[in-house]
mmCIF file of C-alpha atoms in Angstrom:
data_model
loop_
_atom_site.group_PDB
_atom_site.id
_atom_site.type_symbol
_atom_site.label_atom_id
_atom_site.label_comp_id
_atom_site.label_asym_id
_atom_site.label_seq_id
_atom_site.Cartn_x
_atom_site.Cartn_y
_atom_site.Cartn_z
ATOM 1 C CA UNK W 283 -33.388 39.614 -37.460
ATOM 2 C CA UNK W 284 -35.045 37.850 -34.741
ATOM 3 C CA UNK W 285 -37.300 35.856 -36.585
ATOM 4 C CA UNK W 286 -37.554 32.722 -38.696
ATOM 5 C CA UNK W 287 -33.648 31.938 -37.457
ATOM 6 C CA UNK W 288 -33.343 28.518 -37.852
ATOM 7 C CA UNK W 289 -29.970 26.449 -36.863
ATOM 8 C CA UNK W 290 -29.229 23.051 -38.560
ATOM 9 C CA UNK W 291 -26.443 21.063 -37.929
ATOM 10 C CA UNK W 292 -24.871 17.691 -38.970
ATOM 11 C CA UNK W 293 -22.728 15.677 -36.782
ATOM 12 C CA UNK W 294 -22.244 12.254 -36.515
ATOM 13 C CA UNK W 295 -24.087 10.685 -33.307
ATOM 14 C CA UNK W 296 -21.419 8.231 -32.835
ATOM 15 C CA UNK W 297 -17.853 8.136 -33.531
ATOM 16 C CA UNK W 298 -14.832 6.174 -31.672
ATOM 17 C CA UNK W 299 -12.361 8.114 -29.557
ATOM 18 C CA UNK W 300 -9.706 10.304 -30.879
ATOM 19 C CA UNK W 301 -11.810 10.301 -34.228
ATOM 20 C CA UNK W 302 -11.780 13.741 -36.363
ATOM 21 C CA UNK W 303 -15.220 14.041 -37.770
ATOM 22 C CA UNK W 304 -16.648 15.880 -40.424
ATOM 23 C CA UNK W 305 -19.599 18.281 -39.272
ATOM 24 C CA UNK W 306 -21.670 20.909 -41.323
ATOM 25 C CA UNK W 307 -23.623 23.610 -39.837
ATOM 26 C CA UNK W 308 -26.267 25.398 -41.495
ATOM 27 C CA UNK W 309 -28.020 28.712 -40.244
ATOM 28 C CA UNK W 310 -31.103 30.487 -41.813
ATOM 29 C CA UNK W 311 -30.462 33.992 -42.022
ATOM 30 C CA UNK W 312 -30.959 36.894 -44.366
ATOM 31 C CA UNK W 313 -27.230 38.480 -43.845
ATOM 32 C CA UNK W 314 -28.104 42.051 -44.771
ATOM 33 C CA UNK W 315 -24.779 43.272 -45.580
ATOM 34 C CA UNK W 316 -25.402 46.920 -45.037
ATOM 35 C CA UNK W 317 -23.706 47.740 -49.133
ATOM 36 C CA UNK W 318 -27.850 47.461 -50.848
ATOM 37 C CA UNK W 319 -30.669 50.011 -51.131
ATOM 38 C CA UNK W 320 -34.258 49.925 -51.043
ATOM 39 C CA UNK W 321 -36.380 50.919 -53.273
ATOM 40 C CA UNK W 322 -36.480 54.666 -52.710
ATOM 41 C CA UNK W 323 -32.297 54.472 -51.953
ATOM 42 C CA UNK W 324 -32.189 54.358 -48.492
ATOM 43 C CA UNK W 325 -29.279 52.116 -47.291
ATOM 44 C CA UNK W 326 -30.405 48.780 -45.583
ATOM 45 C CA UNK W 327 -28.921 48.538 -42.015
ATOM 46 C CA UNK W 328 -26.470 45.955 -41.872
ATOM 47 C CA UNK W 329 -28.224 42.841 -40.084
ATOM 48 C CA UNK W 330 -25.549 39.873 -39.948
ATOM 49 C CA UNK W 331 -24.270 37.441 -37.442
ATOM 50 C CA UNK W 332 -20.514 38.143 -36.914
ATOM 51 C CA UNK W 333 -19.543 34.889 -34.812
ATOM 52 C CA UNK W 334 -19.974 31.607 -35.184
ATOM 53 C CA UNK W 335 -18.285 29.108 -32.450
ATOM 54 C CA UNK W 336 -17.961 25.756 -32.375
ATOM 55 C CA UNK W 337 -16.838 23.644 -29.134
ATOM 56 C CA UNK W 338 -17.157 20.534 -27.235
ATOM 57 C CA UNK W 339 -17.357 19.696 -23.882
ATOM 58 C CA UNK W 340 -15.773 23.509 -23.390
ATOM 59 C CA UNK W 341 -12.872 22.761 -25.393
ATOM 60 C CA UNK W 342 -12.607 25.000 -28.633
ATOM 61 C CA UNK W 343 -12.738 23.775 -32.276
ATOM 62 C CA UNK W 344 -13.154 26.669 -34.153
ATOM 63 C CA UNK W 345 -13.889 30.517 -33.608
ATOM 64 C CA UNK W 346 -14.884 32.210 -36.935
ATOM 65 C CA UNK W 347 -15.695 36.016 -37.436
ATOM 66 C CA UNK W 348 -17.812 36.471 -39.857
ATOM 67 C CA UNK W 349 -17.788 39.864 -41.971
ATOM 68 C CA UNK W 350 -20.915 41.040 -44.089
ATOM 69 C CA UNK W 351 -19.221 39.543 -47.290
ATOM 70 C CA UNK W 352 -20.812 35.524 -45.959
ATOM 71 C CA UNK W 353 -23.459 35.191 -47.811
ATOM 72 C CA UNK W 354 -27.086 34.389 -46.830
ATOM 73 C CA UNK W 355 -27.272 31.818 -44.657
ATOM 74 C CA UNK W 356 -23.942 31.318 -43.664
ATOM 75 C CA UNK W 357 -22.740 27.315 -44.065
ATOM 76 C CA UNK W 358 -19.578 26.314 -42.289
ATOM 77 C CA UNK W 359 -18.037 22.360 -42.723
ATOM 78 C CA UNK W 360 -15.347 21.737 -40.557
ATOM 79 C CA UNK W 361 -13.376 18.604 -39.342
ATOM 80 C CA UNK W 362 -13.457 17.982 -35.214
ATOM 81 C CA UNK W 363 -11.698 15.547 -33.232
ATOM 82 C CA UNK W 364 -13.704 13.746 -30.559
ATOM 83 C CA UNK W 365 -11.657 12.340 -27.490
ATOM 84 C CA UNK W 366 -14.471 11.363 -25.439
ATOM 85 C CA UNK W 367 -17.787 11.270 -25.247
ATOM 86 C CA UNK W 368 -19.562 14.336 -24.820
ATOM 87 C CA UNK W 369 -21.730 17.292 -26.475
ATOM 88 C CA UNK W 370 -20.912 19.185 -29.435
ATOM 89 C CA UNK W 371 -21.938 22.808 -29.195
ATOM 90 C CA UNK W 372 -23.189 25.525 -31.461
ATOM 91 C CA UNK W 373 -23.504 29.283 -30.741
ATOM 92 C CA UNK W 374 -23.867 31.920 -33.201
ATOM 93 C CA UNK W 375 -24.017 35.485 -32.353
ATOM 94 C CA UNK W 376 -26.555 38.020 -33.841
ATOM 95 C CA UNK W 377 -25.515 41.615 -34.572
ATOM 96 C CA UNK W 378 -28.594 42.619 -33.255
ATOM 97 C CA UNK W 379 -27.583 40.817 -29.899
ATOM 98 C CA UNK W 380 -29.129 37.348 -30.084
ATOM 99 C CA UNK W 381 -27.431 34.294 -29.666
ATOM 100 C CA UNK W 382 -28.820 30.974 -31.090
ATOM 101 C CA UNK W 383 -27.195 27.573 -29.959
ATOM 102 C CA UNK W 384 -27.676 24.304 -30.766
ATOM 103 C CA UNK W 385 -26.410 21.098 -28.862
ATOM 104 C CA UNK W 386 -25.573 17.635 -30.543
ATOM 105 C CA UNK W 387 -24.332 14.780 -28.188
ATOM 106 C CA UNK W 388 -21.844 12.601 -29.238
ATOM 107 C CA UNK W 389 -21.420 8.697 -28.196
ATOM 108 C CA UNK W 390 -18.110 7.146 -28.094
ATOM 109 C CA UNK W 391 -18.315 3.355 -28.924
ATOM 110 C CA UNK I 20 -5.919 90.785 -23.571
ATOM 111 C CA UNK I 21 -8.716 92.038 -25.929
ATOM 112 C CA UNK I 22 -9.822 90.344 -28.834
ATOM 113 C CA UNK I 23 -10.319 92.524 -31.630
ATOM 114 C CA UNK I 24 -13.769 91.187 -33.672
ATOM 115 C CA UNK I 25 -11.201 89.363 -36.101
ATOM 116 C CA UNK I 26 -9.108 87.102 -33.319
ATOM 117 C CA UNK I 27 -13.265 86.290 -31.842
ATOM 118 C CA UNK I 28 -14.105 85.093 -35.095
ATOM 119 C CA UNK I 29 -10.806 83.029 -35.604
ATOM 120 C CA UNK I 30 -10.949 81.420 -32.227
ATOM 121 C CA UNK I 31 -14.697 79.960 -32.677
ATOM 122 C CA UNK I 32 -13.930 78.478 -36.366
ATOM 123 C CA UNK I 33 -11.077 76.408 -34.361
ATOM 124 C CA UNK I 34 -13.255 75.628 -31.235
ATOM 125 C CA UNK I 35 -15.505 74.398 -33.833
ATOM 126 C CA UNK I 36 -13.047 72.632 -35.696
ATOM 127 C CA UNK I 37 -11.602 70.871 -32.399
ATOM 128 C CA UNK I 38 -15.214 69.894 -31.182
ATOM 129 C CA UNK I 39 -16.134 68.331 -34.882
ATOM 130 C CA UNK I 40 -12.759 66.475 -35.248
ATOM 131 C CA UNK I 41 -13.527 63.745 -32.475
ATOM 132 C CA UNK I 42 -16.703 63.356 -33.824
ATOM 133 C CA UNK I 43 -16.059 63.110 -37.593
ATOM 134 C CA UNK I 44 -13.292 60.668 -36.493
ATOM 135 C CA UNK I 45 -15.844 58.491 -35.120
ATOM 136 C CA UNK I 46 -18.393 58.590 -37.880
ATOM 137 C CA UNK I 47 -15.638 57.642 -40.276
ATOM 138 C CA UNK I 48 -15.167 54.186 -37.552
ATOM 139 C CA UNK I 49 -17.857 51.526 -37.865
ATOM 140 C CA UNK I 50 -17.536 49.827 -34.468
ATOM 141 C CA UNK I 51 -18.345 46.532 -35.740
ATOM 142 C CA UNK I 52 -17.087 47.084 -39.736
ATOM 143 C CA UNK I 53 -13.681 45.836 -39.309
ATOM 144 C CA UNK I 54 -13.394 43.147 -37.181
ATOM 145 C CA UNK I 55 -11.326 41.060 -40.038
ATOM 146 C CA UNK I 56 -9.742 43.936 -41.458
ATOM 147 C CA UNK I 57 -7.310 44.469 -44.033
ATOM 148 C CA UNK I 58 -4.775 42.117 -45.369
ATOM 149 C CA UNK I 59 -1.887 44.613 -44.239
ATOM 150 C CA UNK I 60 -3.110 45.315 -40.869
ATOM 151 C CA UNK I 61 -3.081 41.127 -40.315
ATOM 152 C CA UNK I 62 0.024 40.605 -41.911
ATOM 153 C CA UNK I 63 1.499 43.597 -39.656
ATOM 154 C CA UNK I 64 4.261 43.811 -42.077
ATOM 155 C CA UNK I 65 5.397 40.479 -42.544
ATOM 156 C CA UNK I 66 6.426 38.311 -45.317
ATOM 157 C CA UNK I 67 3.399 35.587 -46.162
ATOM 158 C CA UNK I 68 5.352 32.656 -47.952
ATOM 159 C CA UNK I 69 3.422 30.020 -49.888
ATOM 160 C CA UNK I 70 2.354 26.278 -49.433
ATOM 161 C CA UNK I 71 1.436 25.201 -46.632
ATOM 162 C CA UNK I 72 -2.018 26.976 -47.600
ATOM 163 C CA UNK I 73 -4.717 25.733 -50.095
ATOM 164 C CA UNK I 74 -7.204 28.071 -50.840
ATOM 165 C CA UNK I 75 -10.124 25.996 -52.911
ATOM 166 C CA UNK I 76 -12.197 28.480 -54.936
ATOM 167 C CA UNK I 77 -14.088 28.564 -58.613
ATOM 168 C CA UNK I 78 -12.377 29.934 -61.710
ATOM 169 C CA UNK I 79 -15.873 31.303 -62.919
ATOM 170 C CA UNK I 80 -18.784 31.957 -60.099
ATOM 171 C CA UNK I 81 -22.178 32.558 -62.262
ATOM 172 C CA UNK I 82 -23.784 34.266 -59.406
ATOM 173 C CA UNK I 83 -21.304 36.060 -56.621
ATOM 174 C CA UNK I 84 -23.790 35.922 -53.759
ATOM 175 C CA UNK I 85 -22.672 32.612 -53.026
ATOM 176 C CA UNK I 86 -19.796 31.951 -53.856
ATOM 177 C CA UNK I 87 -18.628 28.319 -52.285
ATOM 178 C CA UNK I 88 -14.747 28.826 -51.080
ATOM 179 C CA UNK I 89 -12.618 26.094 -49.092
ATOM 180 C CA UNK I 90 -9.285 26.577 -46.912
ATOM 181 C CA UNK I 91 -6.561 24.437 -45.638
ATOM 182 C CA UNK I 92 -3.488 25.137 -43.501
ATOM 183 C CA UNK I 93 -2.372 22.249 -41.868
ATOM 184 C CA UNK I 94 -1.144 23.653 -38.986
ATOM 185 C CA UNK I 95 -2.249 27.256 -38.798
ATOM 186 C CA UNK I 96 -3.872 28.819 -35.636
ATOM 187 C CA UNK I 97 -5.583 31.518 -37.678
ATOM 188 C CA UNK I 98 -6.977 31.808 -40.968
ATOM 189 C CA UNK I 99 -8.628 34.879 -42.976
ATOM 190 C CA UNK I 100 -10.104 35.208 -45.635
ATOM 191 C CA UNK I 101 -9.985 38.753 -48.153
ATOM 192 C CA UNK I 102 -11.916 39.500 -51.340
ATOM 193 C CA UNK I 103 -9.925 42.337 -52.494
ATOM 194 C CA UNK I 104 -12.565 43.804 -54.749
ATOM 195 C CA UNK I 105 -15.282 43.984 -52.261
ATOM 196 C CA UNK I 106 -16.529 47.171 -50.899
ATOM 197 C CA UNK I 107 -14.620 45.902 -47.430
ATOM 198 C CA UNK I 108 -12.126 43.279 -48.320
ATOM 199 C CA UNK I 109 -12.580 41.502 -45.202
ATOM 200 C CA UNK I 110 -14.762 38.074 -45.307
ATOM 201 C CA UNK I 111 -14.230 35.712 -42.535
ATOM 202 C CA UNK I 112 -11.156 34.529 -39.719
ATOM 203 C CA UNK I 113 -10.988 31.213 -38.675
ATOM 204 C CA UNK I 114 -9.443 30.580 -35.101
ATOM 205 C CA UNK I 115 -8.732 26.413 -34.992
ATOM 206 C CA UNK I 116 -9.146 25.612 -31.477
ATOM 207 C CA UNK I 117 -6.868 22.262 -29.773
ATOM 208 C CA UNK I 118 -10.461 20.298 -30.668
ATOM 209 C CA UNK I 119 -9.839 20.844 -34.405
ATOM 210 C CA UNK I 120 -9.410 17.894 -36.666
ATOM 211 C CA UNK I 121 -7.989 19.894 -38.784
ATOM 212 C CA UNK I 122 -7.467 23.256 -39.811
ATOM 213 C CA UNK I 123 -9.795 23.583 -42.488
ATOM 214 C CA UNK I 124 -13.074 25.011 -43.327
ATOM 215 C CA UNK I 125 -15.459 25.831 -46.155
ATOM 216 C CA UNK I 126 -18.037 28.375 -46.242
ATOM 217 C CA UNK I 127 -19.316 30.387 -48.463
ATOM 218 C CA UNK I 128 -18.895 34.105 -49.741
ATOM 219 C CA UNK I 129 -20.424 37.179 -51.559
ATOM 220 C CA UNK I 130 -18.082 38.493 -54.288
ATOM 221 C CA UNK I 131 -18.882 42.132 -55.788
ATOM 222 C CA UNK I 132 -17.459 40.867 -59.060
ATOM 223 C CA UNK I 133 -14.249 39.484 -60.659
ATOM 224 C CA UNK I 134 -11.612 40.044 -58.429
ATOM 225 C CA UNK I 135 -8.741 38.234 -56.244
ATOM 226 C CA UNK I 136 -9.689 36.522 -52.952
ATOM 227 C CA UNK I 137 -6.967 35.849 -50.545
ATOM 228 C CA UNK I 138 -6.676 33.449 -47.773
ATOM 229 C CA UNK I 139 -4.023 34.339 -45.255
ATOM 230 C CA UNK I 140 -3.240 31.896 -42.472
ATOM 231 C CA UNK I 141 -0.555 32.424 -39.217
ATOM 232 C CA UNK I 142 0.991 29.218 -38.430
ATOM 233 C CA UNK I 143 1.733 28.039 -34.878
ATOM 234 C CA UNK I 144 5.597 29.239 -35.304
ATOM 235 C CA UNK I 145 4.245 33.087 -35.779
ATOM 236 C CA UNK I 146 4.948 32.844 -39.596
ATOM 237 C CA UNK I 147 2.181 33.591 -41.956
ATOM 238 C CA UNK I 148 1.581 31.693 -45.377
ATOM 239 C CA UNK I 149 -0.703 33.561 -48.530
ATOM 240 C CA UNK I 150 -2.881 31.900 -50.803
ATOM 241 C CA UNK I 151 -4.899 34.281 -53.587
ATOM 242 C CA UNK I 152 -7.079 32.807 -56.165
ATOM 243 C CA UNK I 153 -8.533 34.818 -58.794
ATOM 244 C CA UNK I 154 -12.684 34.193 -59.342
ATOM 245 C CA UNK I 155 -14.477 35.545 -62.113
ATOM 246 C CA UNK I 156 -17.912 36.737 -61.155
ATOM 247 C CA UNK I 157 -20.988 36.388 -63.742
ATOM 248 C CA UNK I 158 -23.586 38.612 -61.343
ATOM 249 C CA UNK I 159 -22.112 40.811 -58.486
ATOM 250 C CA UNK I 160 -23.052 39.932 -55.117
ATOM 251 C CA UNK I 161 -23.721 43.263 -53.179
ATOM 252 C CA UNK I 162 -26.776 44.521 -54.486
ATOM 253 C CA UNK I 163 -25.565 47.131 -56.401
#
């Protein structure tokens, strides 16, 4: 599903050094899970995003696979530390081969 | 060496046999079904002890396609997540990277029905820690 893939995200936009922050991330996206049946009982290609990753500035915060058991519009919160100032990125990867990211800067201060 | 109409016969079944093997092998194999797995092929044969993991989850989930589901293992590199009643038991693995503020997480899941979900997490030392909870479903979440 290429379509109508929406990322949101919420991080702080400012937090003081060495801070762990809370941040939520929020992706539109239908998660076929390959187990249901259309109407005339054909099985519904699985359609999911398997990999969510979190990191910032380069450094990792957290890698998850996801399986087709995360439900639509899979919602991860999560606790980061920020050491410096910097940007807080987002990728998620489609099983169909697209990759959506999303970039939130962060100001130390 | 002739081959009597019998032996001919006998030889293609097993050429046929040989050449469907591979392939039934690999039908059997979703490439990307797995990539959490089972509990046992994590655990590798180890002993999971328990609490240093918190696995937050409802007692009774009205409707199993979302069900919400928290973890935390203070210092744990890896956590995954199993609903043992699901058509594949494997949900989700968390990997905490050194940016992590902690090693915790919430998402949320898709139950089949009333079953166990367990969170398994490997700490830093190699050890691994278990965690199952058991959720009652209302309305299965796999479309059925």
């Amino acid at each position: 599903m290429a379509s109508g893939v929406k990322p949101r995200v919420k991080a702080p936009k400012k937090a003081s050094a060495g801070e762990v922050v809370t941040i939520k991330t929020l992706i539109s996206h239908k998660m076929e899970s390959g187990q249901r049946k259309d109407s005339s009982g054909n099985v519904i290609p699985r359609s999911i995003i398997n990999r969510f990753t979190c990191d910032f500035n380069g450094q990792n915060v957290v890698d998850v696979v996801l399986a087709p058991a995360i439900s639509t519009n899979p919602y991860f919160e999560f606790e980061a530390t920020i050491p410096e100032a910097g940007d807080l990125k987002f990728t998620w990867y489609d099983d169909d081969g697209d990759v959506y990211e999303e970039t939130k800067s962060v100001a130390v201060g | 060496m002739d081959f009597t109409r019998r032996d001919t016969l006998a030889l293609g079944a097993g050429a046929t046999a040989m050449a469907l093997l591979p392939l039934s092998a690999v039908a059997q194999a979703d490439p990307n079904a797995e990539l959490v797995g089972a509990p046992d092929e994590f655990l590798a044969g180890a002993d999971a002890g328990t609490g240093d993991l918190t696995l937050t989850a409802p007692e009774i989930a009205e409707n199993g396609n979302t069900v919400p589901i928290s973890i935390d293992a203070p210092g744990a590199v890896e956590v995954r997540v199993y609903a043992l009643g699901n058509p594949t038991p494997g949900v989700a693995a968390f990997r905490f990277g050194p940016l992590a503020g902690s090693q915790a997480a919430s998402t949320r899941i898709r139950l089949a029905g009333t079953q166990d979900v367990q969170a398994i997490a490997k700490m830093a030392d190699g050890s691994y820690q278990t965690a199952m909870k058991t959720v009652k479903v209302t309305i299965g979440g796999c479309g059925g």
